[in-house]
Coordinates of C-alpha atoms in Angstrom, one line a residue:
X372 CA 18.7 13.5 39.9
X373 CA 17.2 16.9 39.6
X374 CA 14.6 16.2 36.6
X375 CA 11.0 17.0 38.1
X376 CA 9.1 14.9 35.2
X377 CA 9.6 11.6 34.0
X378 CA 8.7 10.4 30.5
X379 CA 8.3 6.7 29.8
X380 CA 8.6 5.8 25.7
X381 CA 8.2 2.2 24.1
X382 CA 11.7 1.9 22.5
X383 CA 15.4 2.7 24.2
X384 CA 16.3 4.2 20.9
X385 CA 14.0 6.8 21.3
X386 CA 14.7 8.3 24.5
X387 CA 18.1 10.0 22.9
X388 CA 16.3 12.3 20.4
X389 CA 12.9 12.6 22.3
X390 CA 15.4 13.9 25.4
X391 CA 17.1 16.2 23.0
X392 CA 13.5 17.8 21.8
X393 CA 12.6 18.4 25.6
X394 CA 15.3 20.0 26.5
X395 CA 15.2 22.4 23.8
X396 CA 11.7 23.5 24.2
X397 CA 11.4 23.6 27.9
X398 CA 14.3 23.5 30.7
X399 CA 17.5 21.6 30.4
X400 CA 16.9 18.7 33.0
X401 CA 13.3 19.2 33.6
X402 CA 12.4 15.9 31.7
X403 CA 14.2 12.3 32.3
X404 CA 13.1 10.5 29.5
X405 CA 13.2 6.5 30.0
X406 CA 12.1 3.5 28.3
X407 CA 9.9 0.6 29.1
X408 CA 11.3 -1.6 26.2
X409 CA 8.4 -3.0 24.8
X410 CA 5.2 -4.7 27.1
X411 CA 6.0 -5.9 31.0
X412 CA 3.3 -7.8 31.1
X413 CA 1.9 -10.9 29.4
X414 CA -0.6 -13.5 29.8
X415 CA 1.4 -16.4 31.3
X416 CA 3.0 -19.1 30.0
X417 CA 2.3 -22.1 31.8
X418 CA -1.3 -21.5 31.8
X419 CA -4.4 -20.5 30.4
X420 CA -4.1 -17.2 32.1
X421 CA -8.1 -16.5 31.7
X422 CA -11.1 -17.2 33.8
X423 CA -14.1 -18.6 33.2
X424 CA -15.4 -14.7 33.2
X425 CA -12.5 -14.1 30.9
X426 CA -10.8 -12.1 33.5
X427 CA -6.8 -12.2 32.7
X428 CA -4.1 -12.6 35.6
X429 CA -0.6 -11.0 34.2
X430 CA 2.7 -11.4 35.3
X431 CA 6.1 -10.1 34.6
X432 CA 8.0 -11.3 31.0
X433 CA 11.1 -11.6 30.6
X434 CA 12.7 -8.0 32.1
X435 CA 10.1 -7.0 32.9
X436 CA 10.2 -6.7 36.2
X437 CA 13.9 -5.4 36.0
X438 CA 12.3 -2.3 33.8
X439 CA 9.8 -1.7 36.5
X440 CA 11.7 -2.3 39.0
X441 CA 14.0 0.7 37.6
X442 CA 11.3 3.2 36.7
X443 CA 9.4 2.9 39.8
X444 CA 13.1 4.1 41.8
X445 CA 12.7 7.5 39.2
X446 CA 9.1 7.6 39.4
X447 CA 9.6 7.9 42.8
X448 CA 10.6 11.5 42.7
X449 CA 8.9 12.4 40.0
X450 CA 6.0 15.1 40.5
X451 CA 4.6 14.1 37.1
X452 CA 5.0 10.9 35.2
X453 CA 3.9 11.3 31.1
X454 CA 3.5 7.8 29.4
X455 CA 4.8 8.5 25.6
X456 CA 4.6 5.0 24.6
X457 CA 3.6 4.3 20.8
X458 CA 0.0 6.1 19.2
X459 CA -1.4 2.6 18.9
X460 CA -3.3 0.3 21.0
X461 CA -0.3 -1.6 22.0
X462 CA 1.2 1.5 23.4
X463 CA -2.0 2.5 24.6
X464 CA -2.1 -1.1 26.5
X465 CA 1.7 -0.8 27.1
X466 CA 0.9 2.7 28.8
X467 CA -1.9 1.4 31.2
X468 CA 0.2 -1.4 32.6
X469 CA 2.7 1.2 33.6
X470 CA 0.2 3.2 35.6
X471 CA -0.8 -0.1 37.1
X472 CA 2.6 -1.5 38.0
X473 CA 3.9 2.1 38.9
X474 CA 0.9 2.6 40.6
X475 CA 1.2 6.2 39.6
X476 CA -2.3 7.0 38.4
X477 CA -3.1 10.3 39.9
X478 CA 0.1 12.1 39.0
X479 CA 0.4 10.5 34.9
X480 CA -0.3 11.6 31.8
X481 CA -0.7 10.2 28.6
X482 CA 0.7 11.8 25.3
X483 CA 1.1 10.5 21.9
X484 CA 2.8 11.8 18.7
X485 CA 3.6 10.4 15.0
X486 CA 6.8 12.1 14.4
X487 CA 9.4 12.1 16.5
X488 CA 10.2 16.3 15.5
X489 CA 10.5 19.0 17.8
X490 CA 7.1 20.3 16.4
X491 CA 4.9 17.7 17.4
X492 CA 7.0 17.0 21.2
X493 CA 6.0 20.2 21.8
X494 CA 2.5 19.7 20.4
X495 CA 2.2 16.1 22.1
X496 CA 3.2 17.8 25.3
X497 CA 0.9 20.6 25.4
X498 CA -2.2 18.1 24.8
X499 CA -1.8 15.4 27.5
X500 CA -5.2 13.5 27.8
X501 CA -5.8 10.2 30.4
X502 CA -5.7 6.6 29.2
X503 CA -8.1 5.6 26.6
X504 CA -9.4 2.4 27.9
X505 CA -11.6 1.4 24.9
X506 CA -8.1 1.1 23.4
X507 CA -6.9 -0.9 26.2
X508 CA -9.6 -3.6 26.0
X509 CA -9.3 -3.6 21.9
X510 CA -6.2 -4.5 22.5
X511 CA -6.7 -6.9 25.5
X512 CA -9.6 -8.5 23.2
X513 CA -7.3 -9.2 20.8
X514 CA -4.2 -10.9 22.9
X515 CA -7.3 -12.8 24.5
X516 CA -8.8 -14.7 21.1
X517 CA -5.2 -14.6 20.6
X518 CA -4.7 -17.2 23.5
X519 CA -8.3 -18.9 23.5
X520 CA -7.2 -19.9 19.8
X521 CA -4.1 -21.0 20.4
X522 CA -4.7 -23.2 23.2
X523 CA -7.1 -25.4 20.7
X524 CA -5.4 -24.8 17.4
X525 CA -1.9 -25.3 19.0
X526 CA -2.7 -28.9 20.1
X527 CA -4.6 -29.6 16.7
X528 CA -1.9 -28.4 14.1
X529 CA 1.0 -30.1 16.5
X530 CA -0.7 -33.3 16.1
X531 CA -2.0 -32.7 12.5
X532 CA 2.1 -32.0 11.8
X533 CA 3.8 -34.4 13.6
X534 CA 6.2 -30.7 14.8
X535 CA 5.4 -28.6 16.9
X536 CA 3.2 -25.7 15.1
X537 CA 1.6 -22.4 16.8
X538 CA -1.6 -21.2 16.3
X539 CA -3.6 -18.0 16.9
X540 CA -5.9 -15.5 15.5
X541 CA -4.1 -14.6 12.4
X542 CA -2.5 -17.7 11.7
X543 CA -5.4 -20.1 12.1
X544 CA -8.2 -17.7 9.4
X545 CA -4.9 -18.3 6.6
X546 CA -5.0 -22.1 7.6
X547 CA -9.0 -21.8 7.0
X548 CA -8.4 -19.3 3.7
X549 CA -5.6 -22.1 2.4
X550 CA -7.9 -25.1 3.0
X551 CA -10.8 -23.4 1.2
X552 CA -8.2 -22.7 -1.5
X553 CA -6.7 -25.7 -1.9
X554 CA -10.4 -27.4 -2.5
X555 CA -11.3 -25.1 -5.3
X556 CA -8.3 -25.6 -6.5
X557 CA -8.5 -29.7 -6.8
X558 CA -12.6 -28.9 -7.9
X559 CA -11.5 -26.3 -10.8
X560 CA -11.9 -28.2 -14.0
X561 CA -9.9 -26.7 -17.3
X562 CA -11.7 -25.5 -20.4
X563 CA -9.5 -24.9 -23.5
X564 CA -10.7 -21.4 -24.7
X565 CA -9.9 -19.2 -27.8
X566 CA -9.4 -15.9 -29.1
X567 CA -7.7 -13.8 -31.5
X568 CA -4.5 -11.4 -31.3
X569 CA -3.5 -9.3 -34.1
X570 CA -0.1 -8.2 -34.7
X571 CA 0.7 -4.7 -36.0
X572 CA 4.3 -3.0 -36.7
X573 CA 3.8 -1.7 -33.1
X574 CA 1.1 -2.5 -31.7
X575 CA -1.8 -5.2 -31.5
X576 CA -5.4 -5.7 -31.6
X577 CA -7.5 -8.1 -29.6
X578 CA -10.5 -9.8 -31.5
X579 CA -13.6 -8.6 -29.1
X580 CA -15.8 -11.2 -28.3
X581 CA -18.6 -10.0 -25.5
X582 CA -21.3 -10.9 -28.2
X583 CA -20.3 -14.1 -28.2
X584 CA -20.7 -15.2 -25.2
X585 CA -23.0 -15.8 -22.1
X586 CA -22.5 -13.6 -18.8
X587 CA -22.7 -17.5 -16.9
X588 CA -19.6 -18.1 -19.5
X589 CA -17.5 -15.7 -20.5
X590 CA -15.3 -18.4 -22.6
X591 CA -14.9 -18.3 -26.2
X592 CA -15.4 -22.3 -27.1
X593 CA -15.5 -22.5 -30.7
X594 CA -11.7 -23.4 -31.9
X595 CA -12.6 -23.7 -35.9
X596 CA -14.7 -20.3 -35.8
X597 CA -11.4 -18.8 -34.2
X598 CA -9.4 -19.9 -36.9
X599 CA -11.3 -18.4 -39.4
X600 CA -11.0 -15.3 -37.6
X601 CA -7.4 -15.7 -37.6
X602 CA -7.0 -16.2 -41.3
X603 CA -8.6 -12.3 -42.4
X604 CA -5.8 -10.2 -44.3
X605 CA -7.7 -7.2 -45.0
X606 CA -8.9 -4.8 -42.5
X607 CA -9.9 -1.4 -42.8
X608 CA -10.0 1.7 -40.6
X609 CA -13.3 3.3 -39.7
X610 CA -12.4 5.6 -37.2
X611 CA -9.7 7.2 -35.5
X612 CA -9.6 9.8 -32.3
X613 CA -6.7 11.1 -30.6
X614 CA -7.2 13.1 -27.3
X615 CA -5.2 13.9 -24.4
X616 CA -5.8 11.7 -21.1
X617 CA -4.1 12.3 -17.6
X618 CA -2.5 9.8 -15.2
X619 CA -2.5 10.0 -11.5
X620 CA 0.6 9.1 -9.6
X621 CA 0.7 6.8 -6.9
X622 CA -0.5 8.0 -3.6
X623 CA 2.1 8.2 -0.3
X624 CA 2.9 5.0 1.3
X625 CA 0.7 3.3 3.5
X626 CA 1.8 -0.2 5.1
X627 CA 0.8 -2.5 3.1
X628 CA 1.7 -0.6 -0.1
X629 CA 4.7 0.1 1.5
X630 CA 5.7 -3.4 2.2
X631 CA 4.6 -4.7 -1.4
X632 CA 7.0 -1.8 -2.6
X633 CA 10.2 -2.9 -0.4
X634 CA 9.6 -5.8 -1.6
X635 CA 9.3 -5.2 -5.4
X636 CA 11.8 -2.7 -5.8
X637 CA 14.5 -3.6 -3.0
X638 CA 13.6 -7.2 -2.7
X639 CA 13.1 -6.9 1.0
X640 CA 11.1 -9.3 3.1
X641 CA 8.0 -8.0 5.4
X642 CA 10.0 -8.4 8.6
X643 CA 13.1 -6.6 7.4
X644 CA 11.6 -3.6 5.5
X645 CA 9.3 -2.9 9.2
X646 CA 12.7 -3.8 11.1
X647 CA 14.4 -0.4 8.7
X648 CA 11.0 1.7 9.0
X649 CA 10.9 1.5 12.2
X650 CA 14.9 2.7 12.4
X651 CA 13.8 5.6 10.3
X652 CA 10.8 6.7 12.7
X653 CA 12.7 6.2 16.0
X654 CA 15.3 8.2 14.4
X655 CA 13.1 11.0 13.8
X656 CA 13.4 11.0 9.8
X657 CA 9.4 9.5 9.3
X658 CA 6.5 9.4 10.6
X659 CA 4.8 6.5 12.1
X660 CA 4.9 3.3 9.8
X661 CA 1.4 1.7 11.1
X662 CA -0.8 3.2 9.1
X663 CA -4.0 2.4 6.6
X664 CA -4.4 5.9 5.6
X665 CA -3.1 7.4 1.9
X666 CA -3.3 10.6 2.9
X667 CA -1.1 13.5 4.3
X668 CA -1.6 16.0 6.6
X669 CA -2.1 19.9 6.2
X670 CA 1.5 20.4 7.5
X671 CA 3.3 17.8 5.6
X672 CA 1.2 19.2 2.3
X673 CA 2.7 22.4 2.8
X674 CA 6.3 21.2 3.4
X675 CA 5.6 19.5 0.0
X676 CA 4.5 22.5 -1.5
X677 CA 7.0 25.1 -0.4
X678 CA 10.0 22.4 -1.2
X679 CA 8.5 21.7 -4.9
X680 CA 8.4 25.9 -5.4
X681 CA 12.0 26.6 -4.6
X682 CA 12.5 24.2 -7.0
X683 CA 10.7 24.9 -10.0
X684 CA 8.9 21.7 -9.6
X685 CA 5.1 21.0 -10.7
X686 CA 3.0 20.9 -7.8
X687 CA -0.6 21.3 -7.1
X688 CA -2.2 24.1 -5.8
X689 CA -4.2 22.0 -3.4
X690 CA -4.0 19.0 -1.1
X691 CA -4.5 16.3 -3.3
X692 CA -6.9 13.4 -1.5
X693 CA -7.2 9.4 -2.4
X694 CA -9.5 7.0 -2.0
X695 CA -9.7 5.1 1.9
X696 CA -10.3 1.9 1.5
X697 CA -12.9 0.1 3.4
X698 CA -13.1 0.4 7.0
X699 CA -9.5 2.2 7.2
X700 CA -9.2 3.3 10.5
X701 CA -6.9 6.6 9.3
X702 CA -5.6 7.4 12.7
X703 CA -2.3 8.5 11.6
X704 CA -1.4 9.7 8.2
X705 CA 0.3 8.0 5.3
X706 CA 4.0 7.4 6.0
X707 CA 6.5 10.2 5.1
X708 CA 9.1 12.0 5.7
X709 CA 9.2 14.4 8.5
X710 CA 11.7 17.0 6.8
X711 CA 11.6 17.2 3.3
X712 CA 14.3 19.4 2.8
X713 CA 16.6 16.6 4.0
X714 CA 17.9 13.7 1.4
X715 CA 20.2 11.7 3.2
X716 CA 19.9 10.1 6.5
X717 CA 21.9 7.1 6.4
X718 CA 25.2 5.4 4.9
X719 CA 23.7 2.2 5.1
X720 CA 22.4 1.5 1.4
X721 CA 19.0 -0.7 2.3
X722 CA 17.6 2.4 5.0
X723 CA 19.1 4.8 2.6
X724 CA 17.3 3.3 -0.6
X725 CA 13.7 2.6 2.2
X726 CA 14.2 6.4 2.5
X727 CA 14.5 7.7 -0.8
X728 CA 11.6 5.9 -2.0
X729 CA 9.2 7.1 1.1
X730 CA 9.8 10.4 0.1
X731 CA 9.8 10.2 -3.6
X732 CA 6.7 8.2 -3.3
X733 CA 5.4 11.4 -0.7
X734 CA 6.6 14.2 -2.7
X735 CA 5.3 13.1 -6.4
X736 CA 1.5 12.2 -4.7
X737 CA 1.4 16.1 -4.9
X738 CA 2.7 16.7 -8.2
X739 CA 0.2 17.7 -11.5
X740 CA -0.6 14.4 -13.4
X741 CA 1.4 12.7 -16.0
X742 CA -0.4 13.8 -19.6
X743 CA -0.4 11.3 -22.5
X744 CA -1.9 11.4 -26.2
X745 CA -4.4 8.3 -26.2
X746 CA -5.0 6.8 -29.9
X747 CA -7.8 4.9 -30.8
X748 CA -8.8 3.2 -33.9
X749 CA -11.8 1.4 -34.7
X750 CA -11.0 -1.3 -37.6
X751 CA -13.5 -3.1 -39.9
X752 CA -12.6 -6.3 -41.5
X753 CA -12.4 -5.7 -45.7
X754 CA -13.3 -9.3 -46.7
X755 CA -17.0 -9.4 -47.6
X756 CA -19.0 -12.0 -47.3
X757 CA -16.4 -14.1 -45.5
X758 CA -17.9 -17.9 -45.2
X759 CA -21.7 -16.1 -45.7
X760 CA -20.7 -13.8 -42.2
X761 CA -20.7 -10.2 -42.0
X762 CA -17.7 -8.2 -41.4
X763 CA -16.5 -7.0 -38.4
X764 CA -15.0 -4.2 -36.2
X765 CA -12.0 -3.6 -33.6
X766 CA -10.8 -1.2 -31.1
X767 CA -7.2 -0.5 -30.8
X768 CA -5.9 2.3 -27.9
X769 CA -2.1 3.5 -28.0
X770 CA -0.8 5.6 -25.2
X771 CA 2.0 7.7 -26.4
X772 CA 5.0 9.6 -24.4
X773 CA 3.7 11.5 -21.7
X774 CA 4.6 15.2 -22.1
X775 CA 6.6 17.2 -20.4
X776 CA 4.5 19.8 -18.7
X777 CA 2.3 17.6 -15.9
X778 CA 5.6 15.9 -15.0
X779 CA 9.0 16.3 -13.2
X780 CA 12.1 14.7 -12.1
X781 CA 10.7 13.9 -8.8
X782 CA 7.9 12.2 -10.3
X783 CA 9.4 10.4 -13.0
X784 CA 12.1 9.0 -10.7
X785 CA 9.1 6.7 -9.1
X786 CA 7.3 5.5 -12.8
X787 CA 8.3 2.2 -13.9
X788 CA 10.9 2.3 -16.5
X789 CA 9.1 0.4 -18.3
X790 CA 7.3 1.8 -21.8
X791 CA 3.5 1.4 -21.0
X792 CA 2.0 -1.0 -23.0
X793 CA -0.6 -0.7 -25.7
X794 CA -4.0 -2.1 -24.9
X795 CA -6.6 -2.4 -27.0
X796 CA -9.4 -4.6 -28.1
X797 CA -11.7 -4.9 -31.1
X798 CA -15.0 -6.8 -32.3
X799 CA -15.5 -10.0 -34.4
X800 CA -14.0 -10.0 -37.7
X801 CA -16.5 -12.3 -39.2
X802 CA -20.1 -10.5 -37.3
X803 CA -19.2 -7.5 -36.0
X804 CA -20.1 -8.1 -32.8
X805 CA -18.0 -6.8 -29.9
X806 CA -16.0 -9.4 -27.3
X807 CA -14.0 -9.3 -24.6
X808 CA -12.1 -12.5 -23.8
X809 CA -8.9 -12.5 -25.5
X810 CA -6.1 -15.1 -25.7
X811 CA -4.5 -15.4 -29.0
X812 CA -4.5 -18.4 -31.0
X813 CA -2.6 -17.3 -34.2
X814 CA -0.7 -13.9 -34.4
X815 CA -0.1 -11.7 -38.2
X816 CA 2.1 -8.7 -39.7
X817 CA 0.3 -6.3 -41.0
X818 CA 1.0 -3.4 -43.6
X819 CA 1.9 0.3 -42.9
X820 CA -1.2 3.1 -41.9
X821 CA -1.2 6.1 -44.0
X822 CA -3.4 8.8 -43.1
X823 CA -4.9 11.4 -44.5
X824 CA -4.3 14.8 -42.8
X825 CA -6.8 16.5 -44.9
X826 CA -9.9 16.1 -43.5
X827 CA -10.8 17.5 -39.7
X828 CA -10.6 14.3 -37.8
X829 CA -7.8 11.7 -38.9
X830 CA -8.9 8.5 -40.8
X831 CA -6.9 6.5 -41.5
X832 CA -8.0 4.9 -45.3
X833 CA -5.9 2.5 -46.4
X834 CA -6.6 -1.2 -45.9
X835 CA -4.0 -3.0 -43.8
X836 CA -3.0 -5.9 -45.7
X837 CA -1.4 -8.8 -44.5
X838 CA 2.3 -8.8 -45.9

């Protein structure tokens, strides 16, 4: 074997296409590129596997010694050993008990990447750093509550089940989140609340009711005063505005969001849609799928732009940002693809379709916002003097077609098909004062709006009567 370096990734199905890279940019057989398949070492089995001083003792899983036992005889001859296991602190972990078990410390390397392209190999390559061991002991923290957990919550939930039932860091806070759940739920007692829904031709209005009621409260109680608000025929129109509002698309694929979409739009469960992701980014089609961050990078903005210029579509003229939640770590950037000029990578349908929508959902983030006509009418009831109670006002929106010019075929391929619905609200028929708890109690059909074009802004004048 003539290859000088050795390269150790996380996943056998890597090593084809992160060989291929290497010997394109540098020297055909200069690089061996092997795998560790996964960890090596584990906590054992048949113990607690932690001292008193929380010190672990590891030993071999299964194959794990085989894999070693394999990469040591290349290691061997190897004047430099880079450890490309996974940008995370499993890999980072993963990496560390190489060096250990290889015992290959002085001549390794450690380099990461988030795409498996030529571009960031190369990149990757020319950037080796040492281990980061604050990632190793996150990560060895972790695996450690992990086991401490589980050997008391194992015992407890076996015996609580009557089956055999494991428990660990994750599993026993969503036994704790459950419980706390299941109590309010048996605590929660019902109250029978009341509003009012009005039924246009094509849209509704919602009888307002924040005046009503008391911020410790925010129930409507009073059934006979909601009837009477349900029996007013004549309303008139106040005021009417119409004015142009924008919508944002979606921003690129994290993992959750990506998950909640597989499973939404392809009805795929958790396990399976990471199972295809993860196809996708060993096969070199998208960047890493572990991610909390909703943004792209410089690079993949400009891929985006150059792709949405040749053809003719809408884009931005600048990177556009969203929101990080929270404590978001953002070490990677939102999932995407890693060539955008490519549209098929698959003839399987499921990692076809997981495809298509990562880089619909990518490409649109960048497009110019969706522009609709937003319609809002403020409406007064006409009855005076209804049961000795003042009249009232409401508050109706309507979002119309979005136009054409903020939006493209790329973009409107990830929208819901779905019209967007009307929403809109209004105050008390019988006070005037505004509300917001709505859930109708008795629904009517109302007359058609004329209005009259001749004055600067529309107003609608005739009274809607009840037919």
């Amino acid at each position: 074997m003539n290859a000088t370096k050795l390269v150790i990734v996380e996943s056998s199905t890597k090593v084809g296409k992160v060989q291929s890279y290497l010997d394109e940019i540098y020297a055909k057989n200069q690089f061996i590129v092997s795998s560790s398949s996964g960890h090596i070492r584990e906590l054992p089995e048949d113990n607690f596997g932690l001292t008193a001083d929380y010190l672990p003792t590891y030993v071999f899983n299964k194959g794990g010694y085989a894999r070693v036992k394999a990469l040591k005889g290349i290691a061997e001859n190897a004047d430099e050993i880079y450890l490309a296991t996974d940008d995370n602190r499993e890999g980072e972990a993963i990496a560390w008990h190489l060096q250990t078990t290889l015992k290959c410390k002085d001549k390794s390397k450690r380099v990461t990447f988030t795409e498996i392209t030529k571009k960031a190999i190369n990149n990757a390559f020319q950037n080796p750093r040492q281990i980061n061991m604050k990632l190793v002991a996150a990560q060895e923290t972790r695996r450690f509550l992990d086991r401490i957990i589980g050997y008391v919550g194992t015992s407890a939930f076996t015996l609580i089940c009557r089956e055999k039932q494991i428990a660990g860091r994750l599993q026993t806070a969503i036994v704790v989140y459950l419980s706390e759940l299941e109590l309010s739920i048996n605590n929660f007692q019902s109250v029978q609340h009341f509003g009012v829904k009005y039924l246009f031709n094509e849209w509704t209005a919602n009888w307002d009711i924040s005046n009503f009621i008391d911020p410790d409260n925010p129930l409507f109680l009073d059934k006979s005063f909601a009837d009477q608000v349900a029996l007013i025929k004549n309303f008139k129109v106040i005021k009417y505005e119409e004015k142009p509002v924008k919508r944002l698309l979606p921003s690129p694929f994290t993992t959750p969001t990506y998950l909640r979409a597989a499973q939404v739009q392809l009805k795929l469960k958790s396990k399976q849609a990471m199972k295809v992701a993860q196809e996708l980014y060993e096969e070199g089609h998208i960047t890493y799928l572990r991610t909390d961050s909703p943004n792209l990078s410089e690079d993949a903005f400009n891929m985006i732009h150059d792709f949405c210029l040749k053809h003719q579509l809408p884009v931005v003229a600048q990177k556009r940002t969203f929101k990080v939640k929270k404590n978001a770590q953002e070490s990677h950037e939102a999932i995407r693809p890693t060539d955008f000029t490519v549209s098929k990578v698959s003839e399987d349908p499921t990692k076809q379709a997981i495809y298509q929508m990562i880089w619909l959902r990518a490409v649109a983030s960048q497009l110019i916002e969706a522009t609709y006509t937003a319609r809002s009418i403020r409406l007064i009831a006409d009855e005076a003097n209804l049961d000795g109670t003042p009249n009232f006002e409401a508050y109706a929106l309507k979002k119309t077609k979005k136009t054409q010019s903020g939006q493209s075929k790329a973009a409107s391929s990830i929208q819901s098909s779905k019209a967007i619905k009307s929403q809109k609200t209004f105050g008390c028929p019988l006070c005037q004062r505004p509300l917001k708890q709505v859930c109708g109690t008795r629904n009517g059909s109302f007359g058609r709006v004329n209005v009259d074009k001749s004055i600067g802004v529309k107003k609608i004048n005739q009274i809607l009567i009840r037919k």
